[in-house]
Tab-separated table of C-alpha atoms in Angstrom:
chain	number	residue	atom	x	y	z
A	1	MET	CA	-8.219	82.714	90.083
A	2	PRO	CA	-6.607	86.128	89.461
A	3	ALA	CA	-4.181	86.489	86.580
A	4	ALA	CA	-0.599	86.569	87.819
A	5	PRO	CA	2.728	85.731	86.282
A	6	VAL	CA	4.180	82.271	86.683
A	7	ILE	CA	7.316	82.466	88.810
A	8	LEU	CA	10.131	79.990	88.185
A	9	SER	CA	12.468	79.859	91.201
A	10	LEU	CA	16.055	78.627	91.057
A	11	PRO	CA	18.592	78.231	93.888
A	12	ILE	CA	21.768	80.299	93.542
A	13	ALA	CA	25.081	80.593	95.369
A	14	ASP	CA	25.825	84.313	94.864
A	15	ARG	CA	23.245	87.067	94.271
A	16	SER	CA	25.678	89.474	92.577
A	17	VAL	CA	27.115	86.865	90.212
A	18	SER	CA	23.662	85.604	89.242
A	19	TYR	CA	22.291	89.148	88.865
A	20	ARG	CA	25.072	90.098	86.429
A	21	PHE	CA	24.675	86.837	84.481
A	22	TYR	CA	20.937	87.220	83.911
A	23	ARG	CA	21.167	90.979	83.270
A	24	ASP	CA	24.225	90.922	80.994
A	25	GLY	CA	24.122	87.381	79.615
A	26	LEU	CA	20.410	87.064	78.900
A	27	GLY	CA	19.422	90.740	78.822
A	28	LEU	CA	16.642	90.313	81.394
A	29	ASP	CA	15.315	93.234	83.452
A	30	ALA	CA	15.255	92.913	87.242
A	31	VAL	CA	12.205	94.133	89.165
A	32	GLY	CA	11.653	95.084	92.793
A	33	GLU	CA	12.965	97.303	95.534
A	34	PRO	CA	16.719	97.276	96.201
A	35	ALA	CA	18.014	95.534	99.334
A	36	ASP	CA	21.126	96.550	101.285
A	37	ASP	CA	23.337	95.044	98.558
A	38	GLY	CA	21.691	97.256	95.893
A	39	LEU	CA	19.960	94.322	94.180
A	40	PRO	CA	16.201	93.744	94.169
A	41	GLU	CA	14.842	91.603	96.988
A	42	PRO	CA	13.451	89.186	96.109
A	43	LEU	CA	15.752	88.926	93.089
A	44	GLN	CA	13.336	88.575	90.175
A	45	PHE	CA	13.674	89.081	86.434
A	46	VAL	CA	10.897	89.603	83.893
A	47	VAL	CA	11.130	86.946	81.180
A	48	ASN	CA	7.858	88.013	79.512
A	49	ASP	CA	4.398	89.242	80.568
A	50	GLY	CA	3.480	85.846	82.011
A	51	LEU	CA	6.792	84.627	83.432
A	52	ARG	CA	9.228	85.814	86.068
A	53	LEU	CA	12.461	84.161	87.138
A	54	MET	CA	13.205	84.352	90.883
A	55	LEU	CA	16.727	83.591	92.097
A	56	VAL	CA	16.894	82.447	95.714
A	57	PRO	CA	20.096	81.908	97.711
A	58	THR	CA	20.477	78.192	98.409
A	59	GLY	CA	19.926	78.586	102.169
A	60	GLY	CA	16.644	80.424	101.625
A	61	PHE	CA	15.612	77.943	98.965
A	62	GLY	CA	15.892	75.229	101.603
A	63	TRP	CA	13.285	77.020	103.740
A	64	VAL	CA	10.789	76.587	100.913
A	65	ILE	CA	11.496	72.991	99.884
A	66	GLY	CA	11.704	71.639	103.433
A	67	PRO	CA	13.543	68.333	103.889
A	68	ARG	CA	14.280	67.900	100.161
A	69	GLU	CA	17.858	68.659	99.167
A	70	VAL	CA	18.883	71.231	96.595
A	71	ALA	CA	20.540	69.388	93.704
A	72	PRO	CA	24.338	69.725	93.811
A	73	ALA	CA	26.162	71.593	91.057
A	74	GLY	CA	26.333	69.478	87.914
A	75	ARG	CA	22.982	67.728	88.533
A	76	SER	CA	19.936	69.008	86.719
A	77	GLU	CA	16.291	68.227	87.226
A	78	CYS	CA	15.061	70.496	84.457
A	79	LEU	CA	16.181	72.081	81.217
A	80	LEU	CA	15.000	75.652	80.670
A	81	GLY	CA	14.345	76.746	77.093
A	82	LEU	CA	14.724	79.967	75.146
A	83	SER	CA	13.469	80.431	71.595
A	84	ALA	CA	15.502	82.242	68.981
A	85	ASP	CA	14.200	83.603	65.678
A	86	SER	CA	17.341	82.661	63.730
A	87	THR	CA	20.541	80.666	63.987
A	88	GLU	CA	22.408	83.975	64.295
A	89	GLU	CA	20.260	84.989	67.264
A	90	ALA	CA	20.798	81.581	68.914
A	91	ASP	CA	24.568	81.949	68.450
A	92	ALA	CA	24.458	85.477	69.898
A	93	ILE	CA	22.514	84.372	73.000
A	94	VAL	CA	24.979	81.551	73.678
A	95	GLU	CA	27.936	83.915	73.214
A	96	ARG	CA	26.417	86.519	75.568
A	97	ALA	CA	25.876	83.786	78.163
A	98	ARG	CA	29.502	82.640	77.747
A	99	ALA	CA	30.811	86.200	78.076
A	100	ALA	CA	28.730	86.709	81.238
A	101	GLY	CA	30.275	83.675	82.950
A	102	GLY	CA	28.095	80.847	81.670
A	103	GLU	CA	29.534	77.489	80.636
A	104	VAL	CA	28.640	76.339	77.138
A	105	VAL	CA	27.677	72.684	77.478
A	106	THR	CA	26.744	72.076	73.840
A	107	GLU	CA	27.828	74.484	71.112
A	108	PRO	CA	24.930	75.577	68.872
A	109	THR	CA	24.457	73.204	65.959
A	110	SER	CA	21.737	71.749	63.745
A	111	GLN	CA	19.680	69.031	65.421
A	112	PRO	CA	16.561	67.110	64.273
A	113	TRP	CA	14.440	69.437	66.475
A	114	GLY	CA	16.063	72.636	65.140
A	115	TYR	CA	19.244	74.582	65.659
A	116	SER	CA	20.185	74.548	69.341
A	117	GLY	CA	22.876	74.975	71.960
A	118	VAL	CA	22.947	74.493	75.720
A	119	PHE	CA	24.664	76.566	78.392
A	120	ALA	CA	24.776	76.510	82.184
A	121	ASP	CA	24.390	79.609	84.340
A	122	PRO	CA	26.924	80.214	87.160
A	123	ASP	CA	24.959	77.831	89.415
A	124	GLY	CA	24.782	75.030	86.834
A	125	HIS	CA	21.146	75.529	85.741
A	126	LEU	CA	20.868	74.440	82.109
A	127	TRP	CA	19.373	76.588	79.351
A	128	MET	CA	18.754	75.386	75.797
A	129	VAL	CA	18.488	78.004	73.054
A	130	SER	CA	16.731	76.671	69.967
A	131	THR	CA	15.158	77.720	66.712
A	132	ASP	CA	12.337	76.263	64.691
A	133	PRO	CA	13.479	73.128	62.786
A	134	GLY	CA	12.691	74.866	59.484
A	135	LEU	CA	15.428	77.501	59.925
């Protein structure tokens, strides 16, 4: 099997809003050729060498998942995770997400599993930022 990045696909309501959130809020770089709206199509971001995030408008997402329904806003089937090297970095990531239009669900605080906070992107997908429990 050839080496290729894993692609995590999420349904979105608005390409421009989601593009700005992931570019400005999470600092991710988009890849691909621009479509008529000036954004890459498909809308993909490089998370790291092995992972890309693809954002698919809800209607197009339905073509892929067939008769299954896209979860409505406020319902989550997965929690995406980001690692931070320090509590300060975790705080900064959550604040950037908030400033870019994300909703902070849980303010960063110390937990038994480390320092963490949770935010939702503009489409309600949840992201948990956490540090190692020893920090």
